[in-house]
mmCIF file of C-alpha atoms in Angstrom:
data_model
loop_
_atom_site.group_PDB
_atom_site.id
_atom_site.type_symbol
_atom_site.label_atom_id
_atom_site.label_comp_id
_atom_site.label_asym_id
_atom_site.label_seq_id
_atom_site.Cartn_x
_atom_site.Cartn_y
_atom_site.Cartn_z
ATOM 1 C CA MET T 6 -48.645 -4.059 -43.882
ATOM 2 C CA PRO T 7 -48.332 -2.875 -47.498
ATOM 3 C CA VAL T 8 -51.322 -1.063 -48.987
ATOM 4 C CA ARG T 9 -53.292 -3.406 -51.210
ATOM 5 C CA VAL T 10 -53.895 -2.324 -54.782
ATOM 6 C CA VAL T 11 -57.568 -2.476 -55.707
ATOM 7 C CA PRO T 12 -57.922 -3.078 -59.479
ATOM 8 C CA ARG T 13 -60.094 -0.583 -61.347
ATOM 9 C CA ASP T 14 -61.590 -0.636 -64.786
ATOM 10 C CA ASP T 15 -59.260 2.116 -65.898
ATOM 11 C CA GLY T 16 -56.253 0.468 -64.256
ATOM 12 C CA GLN T 17 -55.833 3.300 -61.804
ATOM 13 C CA VAL T 18 -56.245 3.819 -58.073
ATOM 14 C CA VAL T 19 -57.519 7.234 -57.072
ATOM 15 C CA ASP T 20 -56.245 8.549 -53.772
ATOM 16 C CA ASP T 21 -59.196 9.575 -51.579
ATOM 17 C CA ARG T 22 -57.135 11.660 -49.180
ATOM 18 C CA GLN T 23 -57.612 15.387 -48.870
ATOM 19 C CA GLY T 24 -57.568 17.430 -52.058
ATOM 20 C CA VAL T 25 -56.590 14.648 -54.488
ATOM 21 C CA ASP T 26 -58.958 13.645 -57.272
ATOM 22 C CA PHE T 27 -56.439 12.024 -59.616
ATOM 23 C CA ALA T 28 -54.574 8.731 -59.585
ATOM 24 C CA THR T 29 -51.517 8.434 -57.354
ATOM 25 C CA ALA T 30 -51.183 4.686 -57.912
ATOM 26 C CA VAL T 31 -51.802 2.203 -60.703
ATOM 27 C CA SER T 32 -52.565 -1.513 -60.432
ATOM 28 C CA ASN T 33 -49.865 -2.548 -62.897
ATOM 29 C CA CYS T 34 -47.169 -1.082 -60.632
ATOM 30 C CA PRO T 35 -47.895 -2.294 -57.074
ATOM 31 C CA PRO T 36 -45.152 -0.187 -55.411
ATOM 32 C CA THR T 37 -47.096 2.961 -56.295
ATOM 33 C CA ALA T 38 -49.831 1.806 -53.889
ATOM 34 C CA GLU T 39 -47.555 0.068 -51.391
ATOM 35 C CA ARG T 40 -45.610 3.314 -50.956
ATOM 36 C CA PRO T 41 -48.214 6.101 -50.723
ATOM 37 C CA GLN T 42 -47.067 9.693 -50.962
ATOM 38 C CA ALA T 43 -47.626 12.286 -48.251
ATOM 39 C CA ILE T 44 -50.639 14.011 -49.798
ATOM 40 C CA ASP T 45 -52.133 16.535 -47.395
ATOM 41 C CA ILE T 46 -49.033 17.941 -45.710
ATOM 42 C CA ASP T 47 -49.672 21.390 -47.185
ATOM 43 C CA VAL T 48 -52.149 21.813 -44.326
ATOM 44 C CA ASP T 49 -49.124 22.191 -42.039
ATOM 45 C CA ILE T 50 -46.309 23.089 -44.441
ATOM 46 C CA ASP T 51 -46.615 25.915 -46.935
ATOM 47 C CA LYS T 52 -45.627 24.733 -50.440
ATOM 48 C CA PRO T 53 -43.955 21.492 -49.259
ATOM 49 C CA SER T 54 -42.593 20.640 -52.698
ATOM 50 C CA ILE T 55 -40.400 23.758 -52.706
ATOM 51 C CA ALA T 56 -36.994 23.144 -51.138
ATOM 52 C CA ARG T 57 -35.990 25.193 -48.083
ATOM 53 C CA ALA T 58 -32.511 26.635 -48.322
ATOM 54 C CA ASN T 59 -31.744 26.901 -44.602
ATOM 55 C CA LEU T 60 -34.585 25.259 -42.650
ATOM 56 C CA ALA T 61 -35.475 21.594 -42.218
ATOM 57 C CA VAL T 62 -39.226 21.616 -41.698
ATOM 58 C CA SER T 63 -41.803 18.923 -40.976
ATOM 59 C CA THR T 64 -45.517 18.715 -40.239
ATOM 60 C CA GLU T 65 -44.626 18.714 -36.537
ATOM 61 C CA GLN T 66 -42.159 21.592 -36.898
ATOM 62 C CA PRO T 67 -43.312 23.661 -39.895
ATOM 63 C CA GLU T 68 -40.879 26.426 -38.951
ATOM 64 C CA GLY T 69 -37.914 24.071 -38.628
ATOM 65 C CA SER T 70 -35.372 24.766 -35.888
ATOM 66 C CA PRO T 71 -34.942 28.560 -36.020
ATOM 67 C CA GLU T 72 -33.510 28.677 -32.493
ATOM 68 C CA TYR T 73 -30.688 26.356 -33.584
ATOM 69 C CA VAL T 74 -30.081 28.303 -36.793
ATOM 70 C CA ASP T 75 -30.059 31.633 -34.955
ATOM 71 C CA ALA T 76 -27.925 30.443 -32.040
ATOM 72 C CA LEU T 77 -25.150 29.239 -34.342
ATOM 73 C CA ASP T 78 -25.735 31.934 -36.987
ATOM 74 C CA LEU T 79 -26.472 29.391 -39.722
ATOM 75 C CA LYS T 80 -29.046 31.307 -41.738
ATOM 76 C CA ASP T 81 -26.583 31.738 -44.614
ATOM 77 C CA TYR T 82 -25.827 28.001 -44.816
ATOM 78 C CA THR T 83 -27.856 25.374 -46.631
ATOM 79 C CA VAL T 84 -29.423 22.558 -44.609
ATOM 80 C CA LEU T 85 -26.775 20.168 -45.960
ATOM 81 C CA GLN T 86 -24.045 22.560 -44.808
ATOM 82 C CA GLN T 87 -25.765 22.814 -41.422
ATOM 83 C CA HIS T 88 -25.735 19.003 -41.273
ATOM 84 C CA CYS T 89 -21.939 19.104 -41.611
ATOM 85 C CA MET T 90 -21.294 22.148 -39.428
ATOM 86 C CA PHE T 91 -20.827 20.044 -36.273
ATOM 87 C CA TRP T 92 -17.556 18.777 -37.721
ATOM 88 C CA ASP T 93 -16.318 22.197 -38.873
ATOM 89 C CA ARG T 94 -14.967 22.958 -35.430
ATOM 90 C CA ASP T 95 -13.238 26.245 -36.237
ATOM 91 C CA ARG T 96 -15.812 27.440 -38.812
ATOM 92 C CA ASP T 97 -13.184 27.810 -41.528
ATOM 93 C CA GLY T 98 -15.218 25.942 -44.133
ATOM 94 C CA GLU T 99 -12.893 22.933 -44.126
ATOM 95 C CA ILE T 100 -13.372 19.609 -42.350
ATOM 96 C CA TRP T 101 -10.063 17.852 -41.775
ATOM 97 C CA PRO T 102 -9.851 14.102 -41.058
ATOM 98 C CA GLN T 103 -9.077 14.887 -37.418
ATOM 99 C CA ASP T 104 -12.249 17.005 -37.269
ATOM 100 C CA THR T 105 -14.279 14.018 -38.430
ATOM 101 C CA PHE T 106 -12.597 11.729 -35.906
ATOM 102 C CA ILE T 107 -13.093 14.080 -32.961
ATOM 103 C CA GLY T 108 -16.694 14.798 -33.970
ATOM 104 C CA PHE T 109 -17.659 11.130 -33.947
ATOM 105 C CA TYR T 110 -15.791 10.644 -30.683
ATOM 106 C CA GLU T 111 -17.813 13.446 -29.117
ATOM 107 C CA LEU T 112 -20.965 11.677 -30.299
ATOM 108 C CA GLY T 113 -20.023 8.688 -28.164
ATOM 109 C CA PHE T 114 -18.628 6.310 -30.769
ATOM 110 C CA ASN T 115 -15.625 4.182 -29.887
ATOM 111 C CA LEU T 116 -12.141 4.718 -31.292
ATOM 112 C CA PHE T 117 -12.387 1.994 -33.925
ATOM 113 C CA PHE T 118 -15.671 3.358 -35.286
ATOM 114 C CA CYS T 119 -14.305 6.918 -35.275
ATOM 115 C CA LEU T 120 -11.373 5.780 -37.390
ATOM 116 C CA LEU T 121 -13.652 3.851 -39.745
ATOM 117 C CA ALA T 122 -15.993 6.826 -40.168
ATOM 118 C CA THR T 123 -13.054 9.140 -40.853
ATOM 119 C CA LEU T 124 -11.726 6.854 -43.566
ATOM 120 C CA VAL T 125 -15.127 6.348 -45.171
ATOM 121 C CA ILE T 126 -16.127 10.010 -45.161
ATOM 122 C CA ASN T 127 -12.912 11.868 -45.908
ATOM 123 C CA LEU T 128 -11.499 9.399 -48.423
ATOM 124 C CA ASN T 129 -14.727 9.227 -50.411
ATOM 125 C CA PHE T 130 -16.059 12.774 -50.204
ATOM 126 C CA SER T 131 -12.927 14.915 -50.193
ATOM 127 C CA TYR T 132 -12.410 15.042 -53.940
ATOM 128 C CA PRO T 133 -16.038 15.794 -54.923
ATOM 129 C CA THR T 134 -16.054 18.799 -52.577
ATOM 130 C CA ARG T 135 -12.547 19.744 -53.691
ATOM 131 C CA LEU T 136 -13.891 20.255 -57.216
ATOM 132 C CA GLY T 137 -15.368 23.544 -56.058
ATOM 133 C CA VAL T 138 -11.803 24.764 -55.497
ATOM 134 C CA SER T 139 -9.515 22.816 -57.811
ATOM 135 C CA TYR T 140 -9.284 19.723 -60.000
ATOM 136 C CA ILE T 141 -6.191 18.677 -58.055
ATOM 137 C CA PRO T 142 -7.045 16.280 -55.185
ATOM 138 C CA ASP T 143 -6.442 17.541 -51.679
ATOM 139 C CA PRO T 144 -3.450 15.701 -50.169
ATOM 140 C CA TYR T 145 -4.954 16.231 -46.692
ATOM 141 C CA PHE T 146 -8.363 14.791 -47.670
ATOM 142 C CA ARG T 147 -10.269 17.794 -46.363
ATOM 143 C CA LEU T 148 -13.978 18.335 -47.040
ATOM 144 C CA TYR T 149 -14.888 21.777 -48.386
ATOM 145 C CA LEU T 150 -18.127 23.063 -46.896
ATOM 146 C CA PRO T 151 -18.989 25.664 -49.594
ATOM 147 C CA SER T 152 -19.138 22.866 -52.188
ATOM 148 C CA ILE T 153 -20.406 20.076 -49.938
ATOM 149 C CA HIS T 154 -23.412 19.685 -52.269
ATOM 150 C CA LYS T 155 -21.042 18.105 -54.799
ATOM 151 C CA ALA T 156 -20.725 15.167 -52.407
ATOM 152 C CA LYS T 157 -24.427 14.307 -52.733
ATOM 153 C CA HIS T 158 -24.663 10.705 -53.906
ATOM 154 C CA GLY T 159 -27.294 8.687 -55.706
ATOM 155 C CA SER T 160 -29.709 6.125 -54.252
ATOM 156 C CA ASP T 161 -30.651 8.488 -51.418
ATOM 157 C CA SER T 162 -34.019 9.649 -50.101
ATOM 158 C CA GLY T 163 -34.012 12.896 -52.097
ATOM 159 C CA THR T 164 -34.520 14.947 -48.934
ATOM 160 C CA TYR T 165 -31.527 17.074 -49.909
ATOM 161 C CA ASP T 166 -31.749 18.486 -53.407
ATOM 162 C CA LYS T 167 -28.703 18.794 -55.664
ATOM 163 C CA GLU T 168 -27.791 22.147 -54.118
ATOM 164 C CA GLY T 169 -28.114 20.940 -50.526
ATOM 165 C CA ARG T 170 -31.532 22.424 -49.784
ATOM 166 C CA PHE T 171 -34.147 20.535 -47.756
ATOM 167 C CA VAL T 172 -37.211 19.154 -49.590
ATOM 168 C CA PRO T 173 -40.126 18.787 -47.102
ATOM 169 C CA GLN T 174 -42.143 16.607 -49.482
ATOM 170 C CA ALA T 175 -39.342 14.043 -49.756
ATOM 171 C CA PHE T 176 -38.861 13.973 -45.988
ATOM 172 C CA GLU T 177 -42.557 13.433 -45.310
ATOM 173 C CA ASP T 178 -42.699 10.801 -48.058
ATOM 174 C CA MET T 179 -40.187 8.711 -46.115
ATOM 175 C CA PHE T 180 -42.703 8.258 -43.327
ATOM 176 C CA SER T 181 -45.761 8.082 -45.546
ATOM 177 C CA LYS T 182 -44.142 5.235 -47.488
ATOM 178 C CA TRP T 183 -42.259 3.334 -44.825
ATOM 179 C CA ASP T 184 -43.746 4.065 -41.398
ATOM 180 C CA ARG T 185 -46.135 1.129 -41.079
ATOM 181 C CA GLY T 186 -48.726 1.969 -38.462
ATOM 182 C CA ASP T 187 -48.122 5.738 -38.367
ATOM 183 C CA LYS T 188 -45.793 5.472 -35.369
ATOM 184 C CA GLY T 189 -43.987 8.681 -36.182
ATOM 185 C CA ALA T 190 -40.781 6.608 -36.286
ATOM 186 C CA LEU T 191 -38.942 4.098 -38.461
ATOM 187 C CA SER T 192 -37.672 0.725 -37.285
ATOM 188 C CA ALA T 193 -34.400 -0.802 -38.460
ATOM 189 C CA GLY T 194 -36.366 -3.051 -40.797
ATOM 190 C CA GLU T 195 -38.300 -0.142 -42.260
ATOM 191 C CA LEU T 196 -35.096 1.823 -42.760
ATOM 192 C CA TRP T 197 -33.584 -1.181 -44.518
ATOM 193 C CA ASN T 198 -36.619 -1.525 -46.792
ATOM 194 C CA MET T 199 -36.355 2.161 -47.641
ATOM 195 C CA ILE T 200 -32.648 1.916 -48.414
ATOM 196 C CA ALA T 201 -33.282 -1.107 -50.630
ATOM 197 C CA ALA T 202 -36.113 0.643 -52.479
ATOM 198 C CA ASN T 203 -33.984 3.760 -53.038
ATOM 199 C CA ARG T 204 -31.271 1.834 -54.872
ATOM 200 C CA LEU T 205 -30.645 3.038 -58.404
ATOM 201 C CA ALA T 206 -29.174 0.944 -61.181
ATOM 202 C CA ALA T 207 -25.373 0.691 -61.389
ATOM 203 C CA ASP T 208 -24.823 2.759 -58.238
ATOM 204 C CA PRO T 209 -22.974 0.538 -55.719
ATOM 205 C CA PHE T 210 -21.359 3.584 -54.114
ATOM 206 C CA GLY T 211 -24.772 5.145 -53.447
ATOM 207 C CA TRP T 212 -26.082 1.842 -52.067
ATOM 208 C CA ALA T 213 -23.165 1.579 -49.635
ATOM 209 C CA ALA T 214 -23.403 5.255 -48.660
ATOM 210 C CA GLY T 215 -27.101 4.898 -47.855
ATOM 211 C CA ILE T 216 -26.450 1.863 -45.656
ATOM 212 C CA PHE T 217 -23.623 3.662 -43.836
ATOM 213 C CA GLU T 218 -25.531 6.906 -43.277
ATOM 214 C CA PHE T 219 -28.799 5.440 -42.059
ATOM 215 C CA GLY T 220 -26.902 2.761 -40.137
ATOM 216 C CA VAL T 221 -24.997 5.431 -38.216
ATOM 217 C CA THR T 222 -28.248 7.333 -37.673
ATOM 218 C CA TRP T 223 -29.872 4.256 -36.143
ATOM 219 C CA LEU T 224 -26.853 3.599 -33.903
ATOM 220 C CA LEU T 225 -26.933 7.196 -32.706
ATOM 221 C CA VAL T 226 -30.601 7.968 -32.048
ATOM 222 C CA GLN T 227 -32.623 4.753 -32.002
ATOM 223 C CA HIS T 228 -34.860 4.222 -28.989
ATOM 224 C CA GLU T 229 -36.513 0.867 -28.460
ATOM 225 C CA GLY T 230 -35.494 -0.031 -31.998
ATOM 226 C CA MET T 231 -37.068 3.051 -33.605
ATOM 227 C CA VAL T 232 -35.704 6.265 -35.114
ATOM 228 C CA ASP T 233 -38.104 9.065 -34.167
ATOM 229 C CA LYS T 234 -39.208 11.408 -36.939
ATOM 230 C CA GLU T 235 -38.072 14.577 -35.192
ATOM 231 C CA ASP T 236 -34.736 13.001 -34.283
ATOM 232 C CA LEU T 237 -34.210 12.196 -37.947
ATOM 233 C CA ARG T 238 -35.116 15.748 -38.906
ATOM 234 C CA GLY T 239 -32.496 16.888 -36.399
ATOM 235 C CA ILE T 240 -29.961 14.676 -38.136
ATOM 236 C CA TYR T 241 -30.721 16.336 -41.459
ATOM 237 C CA ASP T 242 -30.151 19.876 -40.172
ATOM 238 C CA GLY T 243 -27.370 18.866 -37.759
ATOM 239 C CA SER T 244 -29.066 20.101 -34.593
ATOM 240 C CA MET T 245 -29.216 16.548 -33.213
ATOM 241 C CA PHE T 246 -25.415 16.255 -33.224
ATOM 242 C CA PHE T 247 -25.057 19.213 -30.877
ATOM 243 C CA LYS T 248 -27.839 17.837 -28.705
ATOM 244 C CA VAL T 249 -26.098 14.457 -28.372
ATOM 245 C CA ARG T 250 -22.733 16.047 -27.648
ATOM 246 C CA ASP T 251 -24.167 18.331 -24.985
ATOM 247 C CA ALA T 252 -25.970 15.367 -23.401
ATOM 248 C CA TYR T 253 -22.711 13.449 -23.127
ATOM 249 C CA ARG T 254 -21.052 16.459 -21.533
ATOM 250 C CA SER T 255 -23.779 16.593 -18.892
ATOM 251 C CA GLU T 256 -24.142 14.296 -15.907
ATOM 252 C CA LYS T 257 -27.294 12.762 -17.332
ATOM 253 C CA GLY T 258 -25.643 11.529 -20.519
ATOM 254 C CA TRP T 259 -27.332 10.426 -23.738
ATOM 255 C CA ASN T 260 -30.104 7.878 -23.297
ATOM 256 C CA LYS T 261 -30.674 6.840 -26.899
ATOM 257 C CA GLY T 262 -28.659 4.893 -29.427
ATOM 258 C CA PHE T 263 -27.239 1.393 -29.539
ATOM 259 C CA GLY T 264 -24.537 0.694 -26.942
ATOM 260 C CA LEU T 265 -23.187 -1.989 -24.636
ATOM 261 C CA ARG T 266 -26.459 -2.578 -22.839
ATOM 262 C CA GLU T 267 -28.419 -2.942 -26.076
ATOM 263 C CA PHE T 268 -25.727 -5.230 -27.532
ATOM 264 C CA PHE T 269 -25.650 -7.637 -24.593
ATOM 265 C CA ASN T 270 -29.434 -7.640 -24.256
ATOM 266 C CA LEU T 271 -30.030 -8.073 -27.991
ATOM 267 C CA GLY T 272 -32.879 -10.540 -28.433
ATOM 268 C CA ARG T 273 -33.426 -11.012 -24.687
ATOM 269 C CA GLU T 274 -36.967 -9.620 -24.856
ATOM 270 C CA GLN T 275 -37.921 -12.154 -27.513
ATOM 271 C CA LEU T 276 -36.348 -14.950 -25.476
ATOM 272 C CA ALA T 277 -38.288 -13.862 -22.419
ATOM 273 C CA LYS T 278 -41.535 -14.101 -24.324
ATOM 274 C CA LYS T 279 -40.648 -17.719 -25.087
ATOM 275 C CA LYS T 280 -39.972 -18.332 -21.382
ATOM 276 C CA SER T 281 -36.282 -18.805 -22.032
ATOM 277 C CA LYS T 282 -34.114 -19.988 -19.146
ATOM 278 C CA PHE T 283 -31.325 -17.584 -20.028
ATOM 279 C CA PRO T 284 -30.557 -15.244 -17.094
ATOM 280 C CA SER T 285 -30.875 -11.482 -17.350
ATOM 281 C CA LEU T 286 -27.696 -9.700 -18.359
ATOM 282 C CA GLY T 287 -28.738 -6.377 -16.837
ATOM 283 C CA GLY T 288 -26.463 -6.714 -13.798
ATOM 284 C CA VAL T 289 -23.518 -7.852 -15.892
ATOM 285 C CA VAL T 290 -23.921 -4.976 -18.306
ATOM 286 C CA SER T 291 -24.259 -2.456 -15.494
ATOM 287 C CA GLN T 292 -20.943 -3.657 -14.095
ATOM 288 C CA VAL T 293 -19.307 -3.465 -17.516
ATOM 289 C CA GLU T 294 -20.604 0.043 -18.051
ATOM 290 C CA LYS T 295 -19.061 1.133 -14.776
ATOM 291 C CA THR T 296 -15.617 0.078 -15.986
ATOM 292 C CA VAL T 297 -15.604 2.091 -19.209
ATOM 293 C CA THR T 298 -16.054 5.757 -19.943
ATOM 294 C CA HIS T 299 -19.240 6.942 -21.547
ATOM 295 C CA LYS T 300 -17.182 7.855 -24.570
ATOM 296 C CA LEU T 301 -16.474 4.186 -25.254
ATOM 297 C CA ARG T 302 -20.051 3.149 -24.628
ATOM 298 C CA ARG T 303 -21.154 2.686 -28.193
ATOM 299 C CA ALA T 304 -20.468 -0.593 -29.893
#
């Protein structure tokens, strides 16, 4: 439930959380109270308002993922570059359309979605990153990793700054503002509300990009309808992509995301609560899943 604004004589609402004795919300702008900032995170994160160049940190992981950074020798890459590194298969600083396609395929998406993602990403973000090399568009629609920060769009969460660094305060604010009930996760509805609230005027490209990016994130890592905070942090620094790929390569497979089983069972739990007479689709889905490869699992 949204935080209720309590009117005050001075028209301000003082935040009573740790270390704050000034107004963080005002009654004449309800969203300032409905979307409270993460106030006391400096208990866990040193100087959270200062962007980290190569570490994505959180209150749960104040040191980020140093093992991931060290294992892949990513200390000289920004967090935004690390986010993209999964698709730079040969580490040459260029992401070709086929790199994008293969990367999404290795994450378990089907062929149609891989093609769609390749078109969306390489067609839209090639030229902005190309500007770090030349004003002439790249005929191969490659993405250039050294200037990937030029592909940052508007209407986003602000977790990446304009140079591709990671801003802990902005990341924690996502959950302080939108995680109703302090679950440590965001539902599809909460993600949608966040995307809608982040929209800036006259920025349809940024609106669409936000929907695509967080939509793909939900399809990839949701569990029981929620995107876990640490999974989302792993998306930002790219470590989650390697984790998903390695899971698919193992016998166990990847047990999160939205696939055939979730599609066929969509809404079944709600129907069951209403004592619906519809039969369970579990057996049907299990049979379907046996006939397709795990690579084509995701809808």
